[in-house]
Short mmCIF file of C-alpha atoms in Angstrom, two decimals:
data_model
loop_
_atom_site.label_atom_id
_atom_site.label_comp_id
_atom_site.label_asym_id
_atom_site.label_seq_id
_atom_site.Cartn_x
_atom_site.Cartn_y
_atom_site.Cartn_z
CA UNK V 1 -83.30 2.42 -67.91
CA UNK V 2 -79.77 2.08 -69.20
CA UNK V 3 -79.56 -0.42 -72.05
CA UNK V 4 -76.96 -2.25 -74.07
CA UNK V 5 -77.62 -1.90 -77.87
CA UNK V 6 -81.31 -1.27 -76.94
CA UNK V 7 -81.40 -4.99 -76.47
CA UNK V 8 -80.46 -5.87 -72.89
CA UNK V 9 -80.41 -4.09 -69.58
CA UNK V 10 -77.10 -2.96 -68.18
CA UNK V 11 -76.94 -5.66 -65.58
CA UNK V 12 -74.90 -6.14 -62.44
CA UNK V 13 -71.16 -6.88 -62.87
CA UNK V 14 -71.63 -10.60 -62.10
CA UNK V 15 -73.71 -11.16 -65.21
CA UNK V 16 -70.73 -10.20 -67.38
CA UNK V 17 -68.46 -12.59 -65.48
CA UNK V 18 -70.97 -15.37 -65.91
CA UNK V 19 -71.35 -14.55 -69.57
CA UNK V 20 -67.61 -14.89 -70.11
CA UNK V 21 -67.58 -18.23 -68.23
CA UNK V 22 -70.46 -19.57 -70.36
CA UNK V 23 -68.77 -18.34 -73.56
CA UNK V 24 -65.41 -19.98 -72.69
CA UNK V 25 -67.07 -23.23 -71.62
CA UNK V 26 -69.01 -23.47 -74.84
CA UNK V 27 -65.99 -22.89 -77.00
CA UNK V 28 -63.77 -25.16 -74.76
CA UNK V 29 -66.17 -28.13 -74.83
CA UNK V 30 -66.71 -27.91 -78.64
CA UNK V 31 -62.91 -27.61 -79.15
CA UNK V 32 -62.37 -30.70 -76.92
CA UNK V 33 -64.97 -32.61 -78.91
CA UNK V 34 -63.14 -31.58 -82.11
CA UNK V 35 -59.71 -32.70 -80.90
CA UNK V 36 -60.68 -35.81 -78.96
CA UNK V 37 -63.74 -37.29 -80.76
CA UNK V 38 -64.31 -39.96 -78.18
CA UNK V 39 -65.53 -37.19 -75.80
CA UNK V 40 -68.57 -36.71 -78.04
CA UNK V 41 -69.88 -40.19 -77.49
CA UNK V 42 -68.94 -40.33 -73.80
CA UNK V 43 -70.38 -36.92 -72.95
CA UNK V 44 -73.22 -36.36 -75.33
CA UNK V 45 -74.30 -39.81 -76.55
CA UNK V 46 -73.95 -41.96 -73.43
CA UNK V 47 -74.18 -39.07 -70.96
CA UNK V 48 -76.96 -37.38 -72.86
CA UNK V 49 -79.12 -40.52 -72.98
CA UNK V 50 -78.46 -41.39 -69.27
CA UNK V 51 -79.57 -37.88 -68.30
CA UNK V 52 -82.84 -37.97 -70.28
CA UNK V 53 -84.94 -39.46 -67.48
CA UNK V 54 -83.59 -36.85 -65.06
CA UNK V 55 -84.36 -34.06 -67.49
CA UNK V 56 -87.85 -35.37 -68.16
CA UNK V 57 -88.64 -35.68 -64.44
CA UNK V 58 -86.89 -32.58 -63.17
CA UNK V 59 -86.67 -30.09 -66.01
CA UNK V 60 -89.96 -30.57 -67.86
CA UNK V 61 -92.13 -29.36 -64.96
CA UNK V 62 -90.13 -26.09 -65.05
CA UNK V 63 -89.35 -25.66 -68.74
CA UNK V 64 -92.07 -27.54 -70.49
CA UNK V 65 -91.72 -30.35 -73.07
CA UNK V 66 -90.35 -28.26 -75.91
CA UNK V 67 -86.83 -27.70 -74.46
CA UNK V 68 -86.69 -31.36 -73.55
CA UNK V 69 -87.56 -32.33 -77.11
CA UNK V 70 -84.85 -29.99 -78.29
CA UNK V 71 -82.38 -31.75 -75.95
CA UNK V 72 -83.29 -35.12 -77.37
CA UNK V 73 -82.88 -33.80 -80.90
CA UNK V 74 -79.51 -32.25 -80.11
CA UNK V 75 -78.22 -35.50 -78.58
CA UNK V 76 -79.04 -37.24 -81.86
CA UNK V 77 -77.56 -34.43 -83.93
CA UNK V 78 -74.34 -34.23 -81.93
CA UNK V 79 -73.95 -38.05 -82.16
CA UNK V 80 -74.49 -37.97 -85.96
CA UNK V 81 -72.10 -35.08 -86.49
CA UNK V 82 -69.40 -36.74 -84.45
CA UNK V 83 -69.94 -40.02 -86.36
CA UNK V 84 -69.59 -38.20 -89.68
CA UNK V 85 -66.20 -36.85 -88.68
CA UNK V 86 -64.94 -40.22 -87.41
CA UNK V 87 -66.33 -41.99 -90.48
CA UNK V 88 -64.65 -39.49 -92.80
CA UNK V 89 -61.24 -39.97 -91.11
CA UNK V 90 -61.48 -43.73 -91.25
CA UNK V 91 -63.08 -44.15 -94.65
CA UNK V 92 -61.98 -41.25 -96.84
CA UNK V 93 -62.91 -42.88 -100.18
CA UNK V 94 -66.47 -43.63 -99.00
CA UNK V 95 -66.79 -40.24 -97.30
CA UNK V 96 -65.98 -38.51 -100.64
CA UNK V 97 -68.16 -40.88 -102.69
CA UNK V 98 -71.11 -40.29 -100.43
CA UNK V 99 -70.36 -36.64 -99.64
CA UNK V 100 -73.79 -35.68 -100.86
CA UNK V 101 -75.47 -37.86 -98.19
CA UNK V 102 -73.23 -36.46 -95.48
CA UNK V 103 -74.31 -33.02 -96.64
CA UNK V 104 -77.96 -33.98 -96.75
CA UNK V 105 -77.88 -35.29 -93.21
CA UNK V 106 -76.37 -32.01 -91.96
CA UNK V 107 -78.65 -29.92 -94.20
CA UNK V 108 -81.81 -31.61 -92.88
CA UNK V 109 -80.77 -30.91 -89.23
CA UNK V 110 -79.96 -27.27 -90.01
CA UNK V 111 -82.96 -26.46 -92.14
CA UNK V 112 -85.40 -28.23 -89.77
CA UNK V 113 -84.03 -26.05 -86.95
CA UNK V 114 -84.43 -22.87 -88.99
CA UNK V 115 -87.92 -23.72 -90.26
CA UNK V 116 -89.09 -24.70 -86.81
CA UNK V 117 -87.98 -21.23 -85.63
CA UNK V 118 -89.72 -19.56 -88.55
CA UNK V 119 -93.03 -21.27 -87.59
CA UNK V 120 -92.52 -20.09 -84.07
CA UNK V 121 -92.04 -16.50 -85.22
CA UNK V 122 -95.19 -16.60 -87.29
CA UNK V 123 -97.11 -18.15 -84.39
CA UNK V 124 -96.03 -15.33 -82.09
CA UNK V 125 -97.22 -12.69 -84.55
CA UNK V 126 -100.73 -14.25 -84.71
CA UNK V 127 -100.91 -14.90 -80.98
CA UNK V 128 -99.48 -11.66 -79.76
CA UNK V 129 -102.85 -10.47 -78.44
CA UNK V 130 -103.14 -13.61 -76.38
CA UNK V 131 -99.76 -12.99 -74.80
CA UNK V 132 -100.62 -9.41 -74.02
CA UNK V 133 -103.95 -10.42 -72.52
CA UNK V 134 -102.35 -13.05 -70.30
CA UNK V 135 -99.70 -10.65 -69.03
CA UNK V 136 -102.36 -8.04 -68.16
CA UNK V 137 -104.49 -10.70 -66.31
CA UNK V 138 -103.29 -11.35 -62.78
CA UNK V 139 -105.04 -14.72 -62.73
CA UNK V 140 -103.13 -15.88 -65.84
CA UNK V 141 -99.87 -14.83 -64.16
CA UNK V 142 -100.85 -16.80 -61.09
CA UNK V 143 -101.75 -19.81 -63.17
CA UNK V 144 -98.29 -19.67 -64.81
CA UNK V 145 -96.63 -19.98 -61.46
CA UNK V 146 -99.07 -22.62 -60.31
CA UNK V 147 -98.34 -24.87 -63.30
CA UNK V 148 -94.54 -24.59 -63.19
CA UNK V 149 -92.20 -26.09 -60.56
CA UNK V 150 -90.34 -22.80 -60.26
CA UNK V 151 -91.34 -19.21 -59.69
CA UNK V 152 -91.51 -17.72 -63.20
CA UNK V 153 -92.74 -14.27 -62.27
CA UNK V 154 -91.31 -12.70 -59.11
CA UNK V 155 -87.86 -11.96 -60.48
CA UNK V 156 -89.01 -10.31 -63.70
CA UNK V 157 -88.50 -6.60 -64.29
CA UNK V 158 -92.24 -6.06 -64.14
CA UNK V 159 -92.23 -7.29 -60.53
CA UNK V 160 -89.73 -4.71 -59.43
CA UNK V 161 -90.99 -2.17 -56.96
CA UNK V 162 -94.12 -4.16 -56.14
CA UNK V 163 -94.57 -3.90 -52.40
CA UNK V 164 -97.60 -6.13 -51.87
CA UNK V 165 -97.18 -9.46 -50.17
CA UNK V 166 -95.37 -11.83 -52.48
CA UNK V 167 -97.73 -14.11 -54.43
CA UNK V 168 -100.89 -12.56 -52.97
CA UNK V 169 -103.73 -11.56 -55.23
CA UNK V 170 -102.75 -7.95 -54.77
CA UNK V 171 -99.15 -8.70 -55.74
CA UNK V 172 -100.21 -10.46 -58.98
CA UNK V 173 -102.57 -7.61 -59.81
CA UNK V 174 -99.75 -5.02 -59.43
CA UNK V 175 -97.40 -7.11 -61.62
CA UNK V 176 -100.14 -7.43 -64.23
CA UNK V 177 -100.66 -3.68 -64.22
CA UNK V 178 -96.93 -3.23 -64.84
CA UNK V 179 -97.05 -5.67 -67.81
CA UNK V 180 -99.95 -3.76 -69.25
CA UNK V 181 -98.29 -0.41 -68.71
CA UNK V 182 -95.08 -1.55 -70.46
CA UNK V 183 -97.04 -3.40 -73.22
CA UNK V 184 -95.17 -6.63 -72.65
CA UNK V 185 -96.80 -10.00 -73.21
CA UNK V 186 -96.16 -13.44 -71.70
CA UNK V 187 -96.62 -16.91 -73.11
CA UNK V 188 -98.99 -18.69 -70.65
CA UNK V 189 -97.60 -22.09 -71.67
CA UNK V 190 -93.91 -21.28 -71.01
CA UNK V 191 -93.89 -18.15 -68.88
CA UNK V 192 -91.51 -16.40 -71.31
CA UNK V 193 -91.93 -12.69 -71.85
CA UNK V 194 -92.44 -11.75 -75.54
CA UNK V 195 -93.87 -9.07 -77.74
CA UNK V 196 -95.30 -9.68 -81.17
CA UNK V 197 -95.23 -7.47 -84.27
CA UNK V 198 -94.36 -7.15 -87.90
CA UNK V 199 -90.73 -7.99 -86.92
CA UNK V 200 -91.80 -11.64 -86.52
CA UNK V 201 -92.78 -11.81 -90.20
CA UNK V 202 -89.58 -10.03 -91.37
CA UNK V 203 -87.50 -12.41 -89.32
CA UNK V 204 -89.34 -15.49 -90.71
CA UNK V 205 -88.76 -14.25 -94.25
CA UNK V 206 -85.05 -13.83 -93.42
CA UNK V 207 -85.01 -17.39 -92.14
CA UNK V 208 -86.54 -18.77 -95.33
CA UNK V 209 -83.89 -17.03 -97.43
CA UNK V 210 -81.21 -18.32 -95.09
CA UNK V 211 -82.42 -21.83 -95.80
CA UNK V 212 -82.34 -21.28 -99.53
CA UNK V 213 -78.76 -19.96 -99.49
CA UNK V 214 -77.30 -23.01 -97.76
CA UNK V 215 -74.95 -24.27 -100.48
CA UNK V 216 -72.22 -26.81 -101.18
CA UNK V 217 -73.80 -29.79 -99.40
CA UNK V 218 -72.25 -32.14 -101.98
CA UNK V 219 -68.72 -30.97 -101.16
CA UNK V 220 -68.42 -31.51 -97.45
CA UNK V 221 -65.22 -33.27 -96.54
CA UNK V 222 -62.69 -33.93 -93.73
CA UNK V 223 -59.44 -32.03 -93.50
CA UNK V 224 -56.90 -33.89 -95.69
CA UNK V 225 -54.37 -36.11 -93.82
CA UNK V 226 -51.22 -34.28 -92.91
CA UNK V 227 -52.55 -30.75 -93.58
CA UNK V 228 -53.39 -29.77 -89.97
CA UNK V 229 -52.80 -31.33 -86.58
CA UNK V 230 -56.49 -31.29 -85.78
CA UNK V 231 -58.63 -32.57 -88.64
CA UNK V 232 -62.12 -31.10 -88.84
CA UNK V 233 -65.44 -31.45 -90.63
CA UNK V 234 -65.19 -28.90 -93.42
CA UNK V 235 -68.26 -27.28 -94.96
CA UNK V 236 -66.17 -24.99 -97.11
CA UNK V 237 -69.02 -23.00 -98.66
CA UNK V 238 -70.15 -21.75 -95.22
CA UNK V 239 -68.09 -18.64 -95.56
CA UNK V 240 -68.58 -15.29 -93.73
CA UNK V 241 -71.51 -13.87 -95.78
CA UNK V 242 -73.74 -16.86 -94.91
CA UNK V 243 -72.50 -17.17 -91.33
CA UNK V 244 -73.31 -13.50 -90.58
CA UNK V 245 -76.71 -13.95 -92.30
CA UNK V 246 -77.49 -16.88 -90.04
CA UNK V 247 -76.26 -15.07 -86.90
CA UNK V 248 -78.38 -12.01 -87.62
CA UNK V 249 -81.45 -14.17 -88.35
CA UNK V 250 -80.94 -16.44 -85.32
CA UNK V 251 -80.48 -13.53 -82.95
CA UNK V 252 -83.54 -11.75 -84.31
CA UNK V 253 -85.66 -14.90 -84.00
CA UNK V 254 -84.62 -15.61 -80.38
CA UNK V 255 -85.03 -12.01 -79.40
CA UNK V 256 -88.52 -12.21 -80.71
CA UNK V 257 -89.42 -15.42 -78.93
CA UNK V 258 -87.01 -15.95 -76.00
CA UNK V 259 -85.78 -12.47 -75.37
CA UNK V 260 -84.67 -12.98 -71.77
CA UNK V 261 -82.46 -15.92 -72.84
CA UNK V 262 -80.56 -14.16 -75.60
CA UNK V 263 -77.83 -12.74 -73.33
CA UNK V 264 -76.48 -16.30 -73.44
CA UNK V 265 -78.21 -18.25 -76.19
CA UNK V 266 -77.41 -15.72 -78.89
CA UNK V 267 -74.85 -13.18 -77.67
CA UNK V 268 -72.57 -15.85 -76.15
CA UNK V 269 -73.67 -18.89 -78.17
CA UNK V 270 -73.42 -17.36 -81.63
CA UNK V 271 -70.07 -15.82 -80.89
CA UNK V 272 -68.84 -19.18 -79.55
CA UNK V 273 -69.30 -20.74 -82.97
CA UNK V 274 -68.56 -17.66 -85.13
CA UNK V 275 -65.25 -16.71 -83.60
CA UNK V 276 -63.63 -20.17 -84.07
CA UNK V 277 -64.93 -20.27 -87.67
CA UNK V 278 -63.29 -16.86 -88.40
CA UNK V 279 -60.09 -17.62 -86.52
CA UNK V 280 -58.54 -21.02 -85.87
CA UNK V 281 -61.19 -23.40 -87.26
CA UNK V 282 -62.05 -21.87 -90.58
CA UNK V 283 -64.60 -23.87 -92.56
CA UNK V 284 -65.87 -25.60 -89.40
CA UNK V 285 -68.78 -23.30 -88.39
CA UNK V 286 -71.23 -26.25 -88.50
CA UNK V 287 -69.15 -28.15 -86.03
CA UNK V 288 -68.99 -25.41 -83.44
CA UNK V 289 -72.66 -24.51 -84.00
CA UNK V 290 -73.63 -28.14 -83.23
CA UNK V 291 -71.51 -28.64 -80.11
CA UNK V 292 -71.90 -25.21 -78.59
CA UNK V 293 -75.65 -25.54 -78.95
CA UNK V 294 -75.48 -29.08 -77.53
CA UNK V 295 -73.65 -27.66 -74.51
CA UNK V 296 -76.24 -24.95 -73.95
CA UNK V 297 -79.25 -27.19 -74.40
CA UNK V 298 -77.74 -29.74 -72.01
CA UNK V 299 -76.98 -27.08 -69.40
CA UNK V 300 -80.52 -25.76 -69.81
CA UNK V 301 -82.04 -29.22 -69.18
CA UNK V 302 -79.58 -30.41 -66.54
CA UNK V 303 -79.75 -27.27 -64.42
CA UNK V 304 -83.24 -25.77 -65.06
CA UNK V 305 -83.53 -23.82 -61.84
CA UNK V 306 -80.29 -22.01 -62.64
CA UNK V 307 -80.77 -21.55 -66.38
CA UNK V 308 -84.39 -20.42 -66.38
CA UNK V 309 -85.10 -16.71 -65.82
CA UNK V 310 -85.67 -15.02 -63.53
CA UNK V 311 -82.47 -15.94 -61.75
CA UNK V 312 -79.10 -14.76 -60.51
CA UNK V 313 -77.29 -15.34 -63.79
CA UNK V 314 -79.67 -13.54 -66.09
CA UNK V 315 -79.54 -10.22 -67.79
CA UNK V 316 -83.02 -9.27 -68.93
CA UNK V 317 -84.03 -8.00 -72.37
CA UNK V 318 -85.40 -4.50 -72.60
CA UNK V 319 -88.54 -5.65 -74.43
CA UNK V 320 -88.13 -2.43 -76.44
CA UNK V 321 -89.81 -2.75 -79.87
CA UNK V 322 -86.97 -0.69 -81.38
CA UNK V 323 -84.59 -3.62 -80.72
CA UNK V 324 -87.00 -6.05 -82.43
CA UNK V 325 -87.21 -3.69 -85.43
CA UNK V 326 -83.48 -3.15 -85.66
CA UNK V 327 -82.49 -6.78 -85.50
CA UNK V 328 -85.27 -8.07 -87.82
CA UNK V 329 -84.51 -5.44 -90.49
CA UNK V 330 -80.77 -6.14 -90.28
CA UNK V 331 -81.43 -9.88 -90.65
CA UNK V 332 -83.77 -9.43 -93.56
CA UNK V 333 -81.59 -6.93 -95.48
CA UNK V 334 -78.48 -9.02 -95.06
CA UNK V 335 -80.23 -12.20 -96.19
CA UNK V 336 -81.86 -10.43 -99.17
CA UNK V 337 -78.47 -9.16 -100.33
CA UNK V 338 -76.91 -12.62 -99.85
CA UNK V 339 -79.81 -14.19 -101.75
CA UNK V 340 -79.27 -11.75 -104.62
CA UNK V 341 -75.57 -12.56 -104.72
CA UNK V 342 -76.37 -16.28 -104.53
CA UNK V 343 -78.61 -16.05 -107.58
CA UNK V 344 -76.11 -13.96 -109.50
CA UNK V 345 -73.25 -16.44 -108.95
CA UNK V 346 -75.34 -19.45 -109.67
CA UNK V 347 -76.49 -18.00 -113.04
CA UNK V 348 -73.29 -16.14 -114.10
CA UNK V 349 -70.96 -19.06 -113.18
CA UNK V 350 -73.51 -21.81 -114.06
CA UNK V 351 -73.05 -23.50 -110.69
CA UNK V 352 -75.44 -25.88 -108.99
CA UNK V 353 -75.83 -24.40 -105.49
CA UNK V 354 -76.92 -27.79 -104.03
CA UNK V 355 -74.37 -30.31 -105.20
CA UNK V 356 -71.63 -27.79 -105.75
CA UNK V 357 -69.96 -24.80 -104.02
CA UNK V 358 -70.96 -21.25 -104.95
CA UNK V 359 -68.39 -19.03 -103.26
CA UNK V 360 -65.15 -20.34 -104.91
CA UNK V 361 -63.87 -16.84 -105.65
CA UNK V 362 -64.03 -15.45 -102.09
CA UNK V 363 -60.75 -14.97 -100.32
CA UNK V 364 -62.08 -16.77 -97.23
CA UNK V 365 -62.94 -19.79 -99.37
CA UNK V 366 -59.36 -19.93 -100.75
CA UNK V 367 -57.97 -19.63 -97.29
CA UNK V 368 -60.03 -22.61 -96.09
CA UNK V 369 -59.03 -24.76 -99.03
CA UNK V 370 -55.30 -23.94 -98.77
CA UNK V 371 -55.28 -24.72 -95.07
CA UNK V 372 -57.34 -27.94 -95.18
CA UNK V 373 -56.94 -29.53 -98.59
CA UNK V 374 -54.25 -31.60 -100.37
CA UNK V 375 -54.41 -31.96 -104.13
CA UNK V 376 -56.85 -34.81 -103.88
CA UNK V 377 -59.37 -32.57 -102.18
CA UNK V 378 -58.59 -29.48 -104.24
CA UNK V 379 -59.38 -31.33 -107.43
CA UNK V 380 -62.38 -33.05 -105.83
CA UNK V 381 -63.83 -29.66 -104.97
CA UNK V 382 -63.50 -28.38 -108.53
CA UNK V 383 -64.30 -31.45 -110.59
CA UNK V 384 -67.84 -30.22 -111.45
CA UNK V 385 -66.89 -26.58 -112.35
CA UNK V 386 -65.03 -25.22 -115.31
CA UNK V 387 -62.22 -23.68 -113.25
CA UNK V 388 -59.20 -25.61 -112.01
CA UNK V 389 -57.66 -25.25 -108.50
CA UNK V 390 -54.96 -23.23 -110.14
CA UNK V 391 -57.45 -20.88 -111.79
CA UNK V 392 -59.12 -20.29 -108.40
CA UNK V 393 -55.90 -19.59 -106.48
CA UNK V 394 -55.86 -22.79 -104.43
CA UNK V 395 -52.13 -23.35 -105.22
CA UNK V 396 -52.18 -27.07 -105.95
CA UNK V 397 -48.80 -28.78 -105.78
CA UNK V 398 -49.35 -30.16 -109.22
CA UNK V 399 -51.12 -28.74 -112.33
CA UNK V 400 -52.49 -32.29 -112.91
CA UNK V 401 -55.27 -33.97 -110.89
CA UNK V 402 -53.98 -36.90 -108.87
CA UNK V 403 -54.50 -40.27 -110.60
CA UNK V 404 -55.55 -41.77 -107.31
CA UNK V 405 -57.70 -38.89 -106.15
CA UNK V 406 -61.44 -38.76 -105.24
CA UNK V 407 -64.31 -39.05 -107.75
CA UNK V 408 -67.56 -37.11 -107.31
CA UNK V 409 -70.75 -39.18 -107.51
CA UNK V 410 -74.45 -38.19 -107.31
CA UNK V 411 -77.16 -40.83 -106.80
CA UNK V 412 -79.27 -39.46 -109.70
CA UNK V 413 -76.51 -39.83 -112.27
CA UNK V 414 -77.79 -42.51 -114.65
CA UNK V 415 -74.61 -44.55 -115.04
CA UNK V 416 -72.68 -41.72 -116.65
CA UNK V 417 -69.90 -39.60 -115.15
CA UNK V 418 -71.30 -36.04 -115.16
CA UNK V 419 -68.21 -34.21 -113.97
CA UNK V 420 -67.07 -31.24 -115.94
CA UNK V 421 -65.37 -32.25 -119.21
CA UNK V 422 -61.78 -31.31 -118.30
CA UNK V 423 -58.74 -33.22 -117.16
CA UNK V 424 -59.76 -35.19 -114.06
CA UNK V 425 -59.15 -38.14 -111.78
CA UNK V 426 -60.31 -41.30 -113.62
CA UNK V 427 -63.34 -43.23 -112.51
CA UNK V 428 -60.99 -46.18 -111.85
CA UNK V 429 -59.85 -44.37 -108.68
CA UNK V 430 -63.12 -45.49 -107.09
CA UNK V 431 -63.67 -49.27 -107.56
CA UNK V 432 -67.30 -48.96 -106.43
CA UNK V 433 -68.17 -46.76 -109.39
CA UNK V 434 -66.39 -49.14 -111.74
CA UNK V 435 -68.42 -52.06 -110.27
CA UNK V 436 -71.63 -50.10 -110.80
CA UNK V 437 -70.76 -49.58 -114.45
CA UNK V 438 -70.35 -45.79 -114.31
CA UNK V 439 -69.01 -44.78 -117.73
CA UNK V 440 -66.70 -41.95 -118.39
CA UNK V 441 -65.10 -40.33 -121.42
CA UNK V 442 -61.50 -41.55 -121.11
CA UNK V 443 -60.11 -38.53 -122.99
CA UNK V 444 -60.45 -36.56 -119.79
CA UNK V 445 -58.64 -39.09 -117.58
CA UNK V 446 -55.41 -37.75 -116.16
CA UNK V 447 -52.43 -39.70 -117.51
CA UNK V 448 -50.24 -41.62 -115.14
CA UNK V 449 -47.31 -39.46 -116.23
CA UNK V 450 -47.25 -35.81 -117.29
CA UNK V 451 -47.49 -35.31 -121.00
CA UNK V 452 -45.75 -32.73 -123.10
CA UNK V 453 -49.05 -31.49 -124.51
CA UNK V 454 -49.31 -27.94 -123.07
CA UNK V 455 -53.12 -28.10 -123.10
CA UNK V 456 -52.92 -31.03 -120.75
CA UNK V 457 -49.92 -30.13 -118.66
CA UNK V 458 -51.65 -26.89 -117.54
CA UNK V 459 -54.79 -28.80 -116.51
CA UNK V 460 -57.05 -26.41 -118.49
CA UNK V 461 -60.05 -27.31 -120.59
CA UNK V 462 -59.10 -27.97 -124.24
CA UNK V 463 -60.49 -25.72 -126.97
CA UNK V 464 -62.55 -28.31 -128.83
CA UNK V 465 -65.10 -29.06 -126.08
#
């Protein structure tokens, strides 16, 4: 059998055309949501809720309850993400003051998604024998079809070449014999083909490391006014090392658990959020990940007979263990290396990876900042680290922080400004913090006019700290 990267069969020409259409639709809808934010609430909030009864009645008998639950979760997540962008545009001072809570909301959604997948991977490992036993039992295959509103078996690769009367006992027996010969399992609850092995555990470990290395949640912001025509939700610390780590992990997980879906739900879906984040929407991976996934989950629930394999649009996985090994090892190795680098930077630079950014020195980080940040945001990003925007190559317009800039705040600060002791925007720039009695050492407040003192005019930390 000819294969593509050991991962998928070389399908008919039409599956490549459909793949391209799905890819372009995912990118196009997410980009439309980014440019015209009202489309989020019309399409995904109102439309998503209105379609829930239909999906529950029509899709659940085919797909089961899990994809429907994912759909409900994604409607809520897409609505929240859209709201955060609109809120940040309309209330910039509050968005910067409560940046940590914006980050926590996004972090919870992302980590919950990863950890749910890790649990699924571990479950597959321990239930692998059950899946193999079901696939080799013709009565179990028959029961899968009997309990689903669509035929889940006849179009699968294991049914090819079977000449017995369709859906007869002899037909199911022949299909079961093919499953056993190819050592392929099937989940009796979902009807999805899967194979279990050590790769499940390797992938789950990669997923845990991927959760740990999510950084910079206290520094999420909106593109500064006037910097770009289309303002976006910027998670600046989500640079290419972490994005690739996530992509490798996510593909490995889905290939382990939903292999026949990965032609679209990883190969197309992951590229649909990674390409924009590397090209025209740098720093906005989380946005495209949210809304491309929303598109796919909605399509999956709104058109279950089309989206569920076997079907005309699907290109099947090879179910070759070599593919599971390759992707799981790649995912784990990349995430281990990233984790090591994460620890090194956090210790060497004394940076808090939760409230602060880690990857300041990366070229891709500088590119995102220069494109999306004015001086207010450049100094906001660096007000809890030793380095200044000038030190980090962000090219601020002024060597002095703006007097009316943004002031970082963390809910656990006990009434004291804990920004780095260097020249910075005064607490008075945020009336809320003044009202709450947050105290700050005034010697670090930027003067209203530039001073001749060279230690201040350069914006660097003075020697007597």
